[in-house]
XYZ file of C-alpha atoms in Angstrom:
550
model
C 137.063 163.414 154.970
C 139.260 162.558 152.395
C 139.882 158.900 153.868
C 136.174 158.326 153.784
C 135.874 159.698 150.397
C 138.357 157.688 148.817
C 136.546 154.242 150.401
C 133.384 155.299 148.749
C 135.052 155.485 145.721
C 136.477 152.629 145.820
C 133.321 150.680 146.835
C 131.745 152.229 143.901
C 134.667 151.310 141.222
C 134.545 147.645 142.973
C 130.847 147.386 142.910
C 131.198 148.648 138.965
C 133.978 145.899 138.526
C 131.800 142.704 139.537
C 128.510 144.522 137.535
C 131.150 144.425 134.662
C 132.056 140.900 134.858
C 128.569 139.938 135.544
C 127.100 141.574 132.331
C 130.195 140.098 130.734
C 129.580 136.545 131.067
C 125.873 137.377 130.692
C 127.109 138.502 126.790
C 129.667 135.387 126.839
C 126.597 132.936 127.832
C 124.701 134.216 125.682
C 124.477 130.987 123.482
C 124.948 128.816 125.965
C 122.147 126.086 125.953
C 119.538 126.794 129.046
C 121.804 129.677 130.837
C 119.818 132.150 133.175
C 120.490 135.730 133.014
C 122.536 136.890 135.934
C 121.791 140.151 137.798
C 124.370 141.966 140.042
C 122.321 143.796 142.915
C 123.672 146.394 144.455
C 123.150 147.682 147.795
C 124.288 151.098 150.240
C 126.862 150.435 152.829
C 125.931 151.298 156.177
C 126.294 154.765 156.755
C 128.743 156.477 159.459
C 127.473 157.936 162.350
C 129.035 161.201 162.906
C 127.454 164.506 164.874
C 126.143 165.967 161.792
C 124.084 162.418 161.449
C 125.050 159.617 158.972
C 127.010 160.103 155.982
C 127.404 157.669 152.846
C 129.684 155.096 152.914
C 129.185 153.703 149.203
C 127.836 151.063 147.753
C 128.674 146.762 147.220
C 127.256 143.552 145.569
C 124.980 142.446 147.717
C 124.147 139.546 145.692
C 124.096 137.546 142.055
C 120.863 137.154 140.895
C 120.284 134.236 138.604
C 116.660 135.547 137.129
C 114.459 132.440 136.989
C 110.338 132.545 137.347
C 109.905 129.419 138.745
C 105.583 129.230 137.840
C 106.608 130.017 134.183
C 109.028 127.030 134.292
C 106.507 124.449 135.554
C 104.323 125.853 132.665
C 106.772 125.620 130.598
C 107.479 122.035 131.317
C 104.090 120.814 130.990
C 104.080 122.502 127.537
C 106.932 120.560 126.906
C 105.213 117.266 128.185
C 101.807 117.875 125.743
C 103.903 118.873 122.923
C 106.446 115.517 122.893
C 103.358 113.641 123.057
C 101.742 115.360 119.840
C 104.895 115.618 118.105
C 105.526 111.772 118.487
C 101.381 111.297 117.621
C 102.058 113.482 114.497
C 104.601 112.204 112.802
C 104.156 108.891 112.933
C 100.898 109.048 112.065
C 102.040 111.150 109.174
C 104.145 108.168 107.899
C 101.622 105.625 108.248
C 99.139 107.299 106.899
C 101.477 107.674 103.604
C 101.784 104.290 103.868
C 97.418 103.782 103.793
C 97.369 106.234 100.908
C 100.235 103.757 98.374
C 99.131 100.516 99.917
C 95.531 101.086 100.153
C 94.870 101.700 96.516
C 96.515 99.022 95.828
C 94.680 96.799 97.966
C 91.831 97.861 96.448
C 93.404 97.938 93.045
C 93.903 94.342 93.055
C 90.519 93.381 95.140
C 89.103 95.332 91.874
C 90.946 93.242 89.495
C 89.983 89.579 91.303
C 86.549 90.378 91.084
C 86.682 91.461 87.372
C 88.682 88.376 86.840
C 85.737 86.638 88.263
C 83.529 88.242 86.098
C 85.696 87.619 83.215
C 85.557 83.952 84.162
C 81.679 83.584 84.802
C 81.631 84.660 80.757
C 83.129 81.160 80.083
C 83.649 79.191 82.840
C 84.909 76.584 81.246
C 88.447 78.235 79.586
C 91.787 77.141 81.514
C 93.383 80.357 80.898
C 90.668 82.574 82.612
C 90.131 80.040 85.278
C 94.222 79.878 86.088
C 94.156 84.031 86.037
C 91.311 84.121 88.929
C 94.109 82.079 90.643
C 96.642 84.361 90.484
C 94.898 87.501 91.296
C 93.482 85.923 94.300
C 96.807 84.745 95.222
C 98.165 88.255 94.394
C 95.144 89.758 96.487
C 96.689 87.702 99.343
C 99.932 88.916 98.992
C 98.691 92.150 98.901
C 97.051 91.817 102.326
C 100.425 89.988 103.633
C 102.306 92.936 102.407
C 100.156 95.779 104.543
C 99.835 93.471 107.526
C 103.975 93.326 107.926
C 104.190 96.697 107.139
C 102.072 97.008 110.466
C 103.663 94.209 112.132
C 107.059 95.882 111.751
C 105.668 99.408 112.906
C 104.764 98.065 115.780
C 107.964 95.928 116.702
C 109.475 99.830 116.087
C 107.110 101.480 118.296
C 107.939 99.085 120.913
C 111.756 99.707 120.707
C 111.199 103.637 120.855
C 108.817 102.818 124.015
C 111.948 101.280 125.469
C 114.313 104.244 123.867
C 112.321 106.474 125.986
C 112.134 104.686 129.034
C 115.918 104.339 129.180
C 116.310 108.367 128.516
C 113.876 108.772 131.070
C 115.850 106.718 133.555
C 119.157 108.591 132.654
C 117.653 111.592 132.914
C 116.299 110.806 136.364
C 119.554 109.635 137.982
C 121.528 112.760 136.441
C 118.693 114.797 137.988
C 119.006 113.211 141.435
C 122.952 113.445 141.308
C 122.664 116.909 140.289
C 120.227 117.660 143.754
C 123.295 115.859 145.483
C 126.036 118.134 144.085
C 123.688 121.198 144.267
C 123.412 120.475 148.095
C 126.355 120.056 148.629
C 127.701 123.301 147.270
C 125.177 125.202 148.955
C 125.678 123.711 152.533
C 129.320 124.651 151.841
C 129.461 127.908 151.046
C 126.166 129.243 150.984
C 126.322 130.189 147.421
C 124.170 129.043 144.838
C 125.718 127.296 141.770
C 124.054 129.210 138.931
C 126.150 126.524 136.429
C 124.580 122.898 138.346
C 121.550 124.706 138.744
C 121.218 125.708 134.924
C 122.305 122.084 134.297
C 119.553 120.775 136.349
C 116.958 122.802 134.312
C 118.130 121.715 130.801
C 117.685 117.967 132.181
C 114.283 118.764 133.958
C 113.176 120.305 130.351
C 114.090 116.931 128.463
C 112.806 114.557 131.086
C 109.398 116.646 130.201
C 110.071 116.338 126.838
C 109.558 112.618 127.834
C 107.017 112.107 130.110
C 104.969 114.548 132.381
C 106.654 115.308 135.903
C 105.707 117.805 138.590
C 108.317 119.376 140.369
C 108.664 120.769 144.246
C 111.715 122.240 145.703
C 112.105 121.159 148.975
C 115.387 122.198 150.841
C 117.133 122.909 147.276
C 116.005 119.457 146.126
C 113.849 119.559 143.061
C 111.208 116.606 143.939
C 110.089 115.010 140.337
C 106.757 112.822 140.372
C 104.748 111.635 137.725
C 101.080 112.690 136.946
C 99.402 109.571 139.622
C 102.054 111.333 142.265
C 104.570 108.706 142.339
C 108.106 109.696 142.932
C 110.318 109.631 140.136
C 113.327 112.281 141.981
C 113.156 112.233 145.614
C 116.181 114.384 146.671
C 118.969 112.453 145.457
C 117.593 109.581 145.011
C 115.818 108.202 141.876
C 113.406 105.366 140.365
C 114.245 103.938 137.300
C 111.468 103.810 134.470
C 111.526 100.361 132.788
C 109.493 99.064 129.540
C 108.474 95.384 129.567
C 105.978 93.227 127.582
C 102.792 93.190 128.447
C 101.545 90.582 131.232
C 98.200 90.443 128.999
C 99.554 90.722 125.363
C 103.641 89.746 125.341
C 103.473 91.313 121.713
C 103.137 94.721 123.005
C 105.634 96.482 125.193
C 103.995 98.703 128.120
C 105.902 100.875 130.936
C 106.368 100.513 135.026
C 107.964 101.661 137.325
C 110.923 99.323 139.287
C 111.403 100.052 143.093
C 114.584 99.263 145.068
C 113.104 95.294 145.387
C 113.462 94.947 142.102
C 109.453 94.568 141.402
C 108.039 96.173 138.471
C 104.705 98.565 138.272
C 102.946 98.912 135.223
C 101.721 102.855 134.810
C 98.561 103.559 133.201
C 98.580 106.333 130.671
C 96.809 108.525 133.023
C 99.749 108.106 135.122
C 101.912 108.809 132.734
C 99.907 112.183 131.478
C 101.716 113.023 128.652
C 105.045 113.289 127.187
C 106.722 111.012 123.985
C 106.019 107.238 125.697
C 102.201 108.512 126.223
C 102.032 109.509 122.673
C 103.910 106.727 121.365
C 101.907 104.082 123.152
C 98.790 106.339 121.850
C 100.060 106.013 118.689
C 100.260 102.145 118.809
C 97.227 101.761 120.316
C 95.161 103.882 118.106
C 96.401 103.815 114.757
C 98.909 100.972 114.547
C 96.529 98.558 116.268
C 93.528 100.177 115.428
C 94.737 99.966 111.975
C 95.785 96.512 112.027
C 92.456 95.002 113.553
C 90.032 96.972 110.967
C 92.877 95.301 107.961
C 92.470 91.532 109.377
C 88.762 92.057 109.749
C 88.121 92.736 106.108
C 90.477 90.016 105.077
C 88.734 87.883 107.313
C 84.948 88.752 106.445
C 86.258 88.539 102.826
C 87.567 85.146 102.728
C 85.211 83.651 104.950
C 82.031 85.364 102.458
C 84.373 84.096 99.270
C 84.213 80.358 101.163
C 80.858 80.368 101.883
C 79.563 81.130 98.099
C 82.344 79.268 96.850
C 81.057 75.930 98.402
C 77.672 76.292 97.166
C 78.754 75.605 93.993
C 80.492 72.375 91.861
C 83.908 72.474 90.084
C 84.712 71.066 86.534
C 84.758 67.562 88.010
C 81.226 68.046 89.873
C 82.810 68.031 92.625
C 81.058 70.739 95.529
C 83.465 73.424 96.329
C 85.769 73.842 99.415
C 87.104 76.708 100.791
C 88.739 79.305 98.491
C 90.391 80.610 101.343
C 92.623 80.028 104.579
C 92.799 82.167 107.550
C 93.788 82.360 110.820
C 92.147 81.375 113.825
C 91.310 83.517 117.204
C 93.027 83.001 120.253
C 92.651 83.394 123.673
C 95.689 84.066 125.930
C 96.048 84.160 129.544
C 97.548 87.139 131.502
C 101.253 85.815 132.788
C 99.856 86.873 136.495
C 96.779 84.895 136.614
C 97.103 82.974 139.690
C 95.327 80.010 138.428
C 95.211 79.212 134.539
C 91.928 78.411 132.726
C 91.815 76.582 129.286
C 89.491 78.347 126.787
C 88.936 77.705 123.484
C 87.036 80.039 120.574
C 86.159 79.846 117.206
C 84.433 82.053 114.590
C 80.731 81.374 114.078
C 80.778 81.485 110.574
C 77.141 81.643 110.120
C 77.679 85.364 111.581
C 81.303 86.559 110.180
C 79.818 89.417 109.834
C 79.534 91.086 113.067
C 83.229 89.760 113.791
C 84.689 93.374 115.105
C 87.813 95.004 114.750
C 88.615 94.431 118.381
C 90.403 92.304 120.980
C 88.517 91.734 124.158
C 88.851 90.892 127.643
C 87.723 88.262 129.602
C 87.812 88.717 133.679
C 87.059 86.644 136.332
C 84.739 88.146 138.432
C 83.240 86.311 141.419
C 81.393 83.318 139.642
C 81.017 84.740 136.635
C 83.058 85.815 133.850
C 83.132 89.787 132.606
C 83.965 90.347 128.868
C 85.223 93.445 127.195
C 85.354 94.643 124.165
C 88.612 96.989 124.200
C 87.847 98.809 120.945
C 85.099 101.003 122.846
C 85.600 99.719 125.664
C 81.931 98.714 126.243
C 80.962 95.247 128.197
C 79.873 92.430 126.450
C 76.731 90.250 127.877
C 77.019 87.295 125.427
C 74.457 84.824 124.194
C 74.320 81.929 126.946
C 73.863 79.133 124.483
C 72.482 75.492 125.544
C 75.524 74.222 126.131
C 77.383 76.697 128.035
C 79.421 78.459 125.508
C 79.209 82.396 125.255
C 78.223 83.821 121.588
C 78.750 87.078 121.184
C 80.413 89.360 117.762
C 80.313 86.751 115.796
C 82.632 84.314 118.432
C 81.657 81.262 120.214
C 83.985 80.940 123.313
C 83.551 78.198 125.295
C 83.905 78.674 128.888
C 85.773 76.146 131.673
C 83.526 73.690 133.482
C 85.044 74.222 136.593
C 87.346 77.456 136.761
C 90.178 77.479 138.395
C 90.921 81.275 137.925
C 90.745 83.628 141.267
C 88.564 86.767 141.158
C 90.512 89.333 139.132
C 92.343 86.864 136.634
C 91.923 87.826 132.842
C 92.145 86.603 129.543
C 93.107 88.416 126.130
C 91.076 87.463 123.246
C 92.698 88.040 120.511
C 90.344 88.344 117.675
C 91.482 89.438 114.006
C 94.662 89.551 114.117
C 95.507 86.205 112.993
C 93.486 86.185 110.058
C 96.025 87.766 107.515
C 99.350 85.725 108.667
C 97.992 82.604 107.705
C 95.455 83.754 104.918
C 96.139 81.994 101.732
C 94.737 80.848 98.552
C 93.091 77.265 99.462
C 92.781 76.332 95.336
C 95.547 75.038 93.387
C 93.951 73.617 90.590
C 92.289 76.052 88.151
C 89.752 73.324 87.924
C 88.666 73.658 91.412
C 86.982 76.437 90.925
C 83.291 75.581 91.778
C 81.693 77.977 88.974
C 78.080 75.993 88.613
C 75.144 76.135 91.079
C 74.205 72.890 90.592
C 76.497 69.294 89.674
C 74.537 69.070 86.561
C 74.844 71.922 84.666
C 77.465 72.137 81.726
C 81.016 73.260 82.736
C 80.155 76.769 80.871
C 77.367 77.391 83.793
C 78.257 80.366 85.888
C 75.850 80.691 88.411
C 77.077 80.686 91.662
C 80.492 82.933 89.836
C 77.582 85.663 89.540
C 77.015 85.139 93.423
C 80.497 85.273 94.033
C 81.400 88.440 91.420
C 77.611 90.152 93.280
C 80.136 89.758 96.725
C 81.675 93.069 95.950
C 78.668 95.248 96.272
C 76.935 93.717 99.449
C 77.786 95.014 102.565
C 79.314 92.355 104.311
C 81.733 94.252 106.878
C 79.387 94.661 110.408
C 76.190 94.787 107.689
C 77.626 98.474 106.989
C 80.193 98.231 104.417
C 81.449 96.559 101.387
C 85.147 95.231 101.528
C 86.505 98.165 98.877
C 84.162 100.544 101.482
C 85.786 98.767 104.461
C 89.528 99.504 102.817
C 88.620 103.112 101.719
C 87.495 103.604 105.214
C 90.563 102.555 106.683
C 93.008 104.594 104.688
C 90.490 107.656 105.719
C 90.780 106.888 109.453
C 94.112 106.866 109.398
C 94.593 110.039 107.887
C 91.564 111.847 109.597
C 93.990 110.848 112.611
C 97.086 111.772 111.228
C 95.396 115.437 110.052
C 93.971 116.100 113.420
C 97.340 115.078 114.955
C 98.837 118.095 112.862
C 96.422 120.784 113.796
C 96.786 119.352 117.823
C 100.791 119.632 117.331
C 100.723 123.109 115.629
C 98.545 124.644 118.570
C 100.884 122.363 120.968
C 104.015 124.537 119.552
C 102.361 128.065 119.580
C 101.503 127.283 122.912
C 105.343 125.868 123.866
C 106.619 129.241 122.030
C 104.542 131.667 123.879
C 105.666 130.127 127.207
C 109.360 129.504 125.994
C 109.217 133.557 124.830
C 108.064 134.462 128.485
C 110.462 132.559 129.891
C 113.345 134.552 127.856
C 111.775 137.964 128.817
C 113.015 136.810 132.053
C 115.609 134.551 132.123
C 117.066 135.223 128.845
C 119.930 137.175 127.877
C 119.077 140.128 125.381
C 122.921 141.636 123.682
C 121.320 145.182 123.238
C 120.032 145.878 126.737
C 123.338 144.044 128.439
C 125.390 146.378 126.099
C 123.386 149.590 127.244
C 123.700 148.299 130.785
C 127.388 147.651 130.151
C 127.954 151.291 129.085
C 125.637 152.896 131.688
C 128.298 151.083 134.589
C 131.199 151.722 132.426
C 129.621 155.561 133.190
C 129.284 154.836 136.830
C 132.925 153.462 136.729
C 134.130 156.684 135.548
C 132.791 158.469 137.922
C 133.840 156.436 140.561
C 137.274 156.952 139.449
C 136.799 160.870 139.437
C 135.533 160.619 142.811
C 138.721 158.973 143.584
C 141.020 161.018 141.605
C 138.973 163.892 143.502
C 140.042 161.971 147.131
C 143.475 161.707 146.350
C 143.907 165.595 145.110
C 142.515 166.206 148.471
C 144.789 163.886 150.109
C 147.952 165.214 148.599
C 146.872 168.818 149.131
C 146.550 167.493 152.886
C 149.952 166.349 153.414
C 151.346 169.250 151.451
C 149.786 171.900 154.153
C 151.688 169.461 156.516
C 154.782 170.131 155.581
């Protein structure tokens, strides 16, 4: 009796011992970065069969429990996923958009001042010093455009080395994932034990990988499986793919993401197969504010200069000369994708006649069977040009002109690149104040300012897509990028309640609460003491035993 009393007491004071340590390091882990609650479950020994029936025979630790909800972690994780993609949207939007909001106004600032130097000038538009200051605000104008357009030049060289940043994370993260499932195997197969630490580990990288780009994850075996949103394996037991950012086979300017199997060969991903994550918003970001941005700044310089040209050389300067071109810009461009398997030679020019319905856009141009599929990427609606006499296609105020005899196989494309030109090489054509062609006609007096007045009336005519003045066109920018960047902020603020809720969950489960482990502490510090009464009590009995033996 007293034998089997004194086991149950000590199963009880061991059982109470391993609780102890296990609430211990749950208060010592406490602030450890992604640690899981542990749980010490306790379980009855079998009972002894005697001819009474079966009597106790204590308690043990059946088990560790490491408490972990596995849904709540995938939801969790695809939190994670939407809100690195609205955070990155947010606030670099936020930063452009500050930029819009200085360099806009004084865009428009100085596109304010050329035209009242203009009007200034048609007031006597004969005087050097008045001609010479129309000079120098349009050359300042110019700069001013130069200055926004490298601004957003240089964002996007940035965005391109964070698109890379992120790929290379992603890749780390991926191979310490997959050596992780390795060592996690391993230790299981050995002993049968999980390993609580690896698997926490395994968890924290999981949660930035999502940060990163969206994954869906499987166990399998005690492998976590990773693939991205299209299904593609990114962790495949222990075993990984590496995520690699290159430029882009259609626009070398602009670095995309793939995916690079064991051959070596690279796989561009789609932003649907990416889902979300940081690279989806960053490349979001690029696309559709940095680009977006970019196009819509080129296109007013453009439809400026070009308008400013075409007025200008109506008139006659102060030597009766007709005017030139105020203005230089860049051309458009057509550039074929590096995996064309046969190259074609286009060529394409502005039809200045309509510079007005040149979009902010680039387009595409596909070979498809014997014809030729164009794109406009902006909206992503197809073109069906103009088929002019001689061949060429007119279309948004372009004239592309088309090979003879193609060469290109079905599928082969083309990048037209539009606008984007126009602002690198934009520049002040007149160097001599007396260039200015100010008269309508060659014999009117050098005071005449009639065609100035055309010029100065410029300003108010909606020239930009027959919708918009240039100041309107600016204005609008600087609005669209901030409408973007405001919208961005609301998205990421209901992104992180959302990511909050789910993280709180996942802490009523898995996290470690000081209060309740120190009641639970003292409630088996109880049971301990008890235990050791019970054992105290099994010894008295014992000794009284062997003294009646005597």
């Amino acid at each position: 009796m007293s034998n089997n009393l004194l086991n149950i007491a000590m199963s009880g004071i061991n059982s109470a011992n391993t609780a102890m340590s296990t609430i211990g390091n749950n208060i010592s882990s406490s602030k450890v970065e992604g640690y899981k609650r542990q749980t010490a479950i306790m379980s009855a020994n079998n009972g002894l069969k005697t001819a009474d029936g079966y009597l106790g025979a204590g308690a043990h630790i059946s088990k560790i429990q490491r408490e972990y909800d596995s849904l709540i972690d995938k939801q969790y994780n695809k939190s994670l996923s939407n809100l690195g993609m609205s955070e990155v949207f947010f606030q670099q939007s936020q930063q452009i958009s500050k930029l819009f909001a200085e360099s806009d106004s004084d865009i428009n600032s100085q596109l304010n001042q050329f035209f009242k130097s203009i009007a200034t000038l048609s007031g006597n538009a004969g005087d050097q010093t008045s001609r010479l200051q129309v000079l120098n605000d349009g050359e300042d104008l110019v700069n001013r455009f130069k200055f926004m357009d490298n601004q957003l030049t240089e964002e996007e060289r940035n965005s391109n080395e964070r698109v890379t940043d992120y790929a290379e994370q992603v890749s780390t993260l991926a191979s310490q994932i997959a050596k992780l499932n390795h060592d996690i195997f391993n230790a299981k197969s050995a002993n049968s034990i999980e390993p609580f630490d690896m698997l926490n580990q395994r968890e924290i990288f999981i949660h930035d990988l999502s940060r990163l780009v969206e994954v869906k994850s499987e166990e399998v075996d005690g492998f976590i499986n990773l693939s991205l949103s299209n299904g593609m394996d990114l962790v495949y037991q222990d075993k990984n793919i590496d995520l690699v950012a290159f430029n882009s086979n259609s626009d070398s300017s602009k670095v995309i993401v793939g995916v690079k199997n064991d051959l070596g060969v690279v796989k561009e991903l789609t932003l649907a197969a990416l889902g979300s994550g940081k690279i989806v918003g960053e490349l979001k970001y690029r696309n559709q504010v940095v680009d977006s941005a970019n196009n819509q700044l080129n296109q007013t310089a453009l439809i400026f200069a070009e308008s400013m040209n075409q007025v200008h050389k109506k008139g006659f300067d102060l030597n009766n000369a007709a005017g030139i071109d105020m203005f230089t810009y860049g051309q458009p461009e057509i550039i074929a994708n590096s995996k064309n398997s046969r190259e074609d030679h286009f060529t394409v020019t502005f039809d200045t006649s309509k510079i007005g319905d040149v979009q902010a856009s680039e387009y595409t141009i596909t070979r498809k069977g014997s014809d030729w599929e164009i794109n406009r990427l902006s909206d992503n609606t197809q073109i069906h040009p103009h088929i002019l006499a001689s061949g060429n296609f007119e279309f948004d105020g372009l004239v592309v002109t088309p090979p003879t005899r193609p060469l290109s196989q079905e599928g082969d494309s083309y990048q037209l690149i539009t606008v984007q030109n126009a602002i690198p090489d934009l520049k002040l054509n007149i160097i001599s104040p007396d260039k200015i062609a100010a008269k309508a006609n060659r014999n009117n007096g050098e005071d005449n300012a009639q065609n100035l007045n055309e010029i100065f009336n410029l300003q108010q005519e909606h020239r930009i897509n027959g919708k918009k003045s240039f100041a309107e066109s600016l204005i609008s920018l600087s609005t669209s990028v901030g409408d973007k960047a405001n919208k961005a902020s609301s998205d990421y603020t209901n992104k992180l309640a959302i990511t909050k809720s789910l993280f709180a969950k996942q802490e009523s489960i898995s996290g470690v609460n000081l209060d309740e482990e120190y009641l639970e502490l003292n409630t088996i510090l109880q049971y301990y003491q008890a235990n050791a009464k019970v054992l105290a009590t099994a010894n008295q009995l014992f000794d009284i035993l062997i003294n009646n033996l005597k």
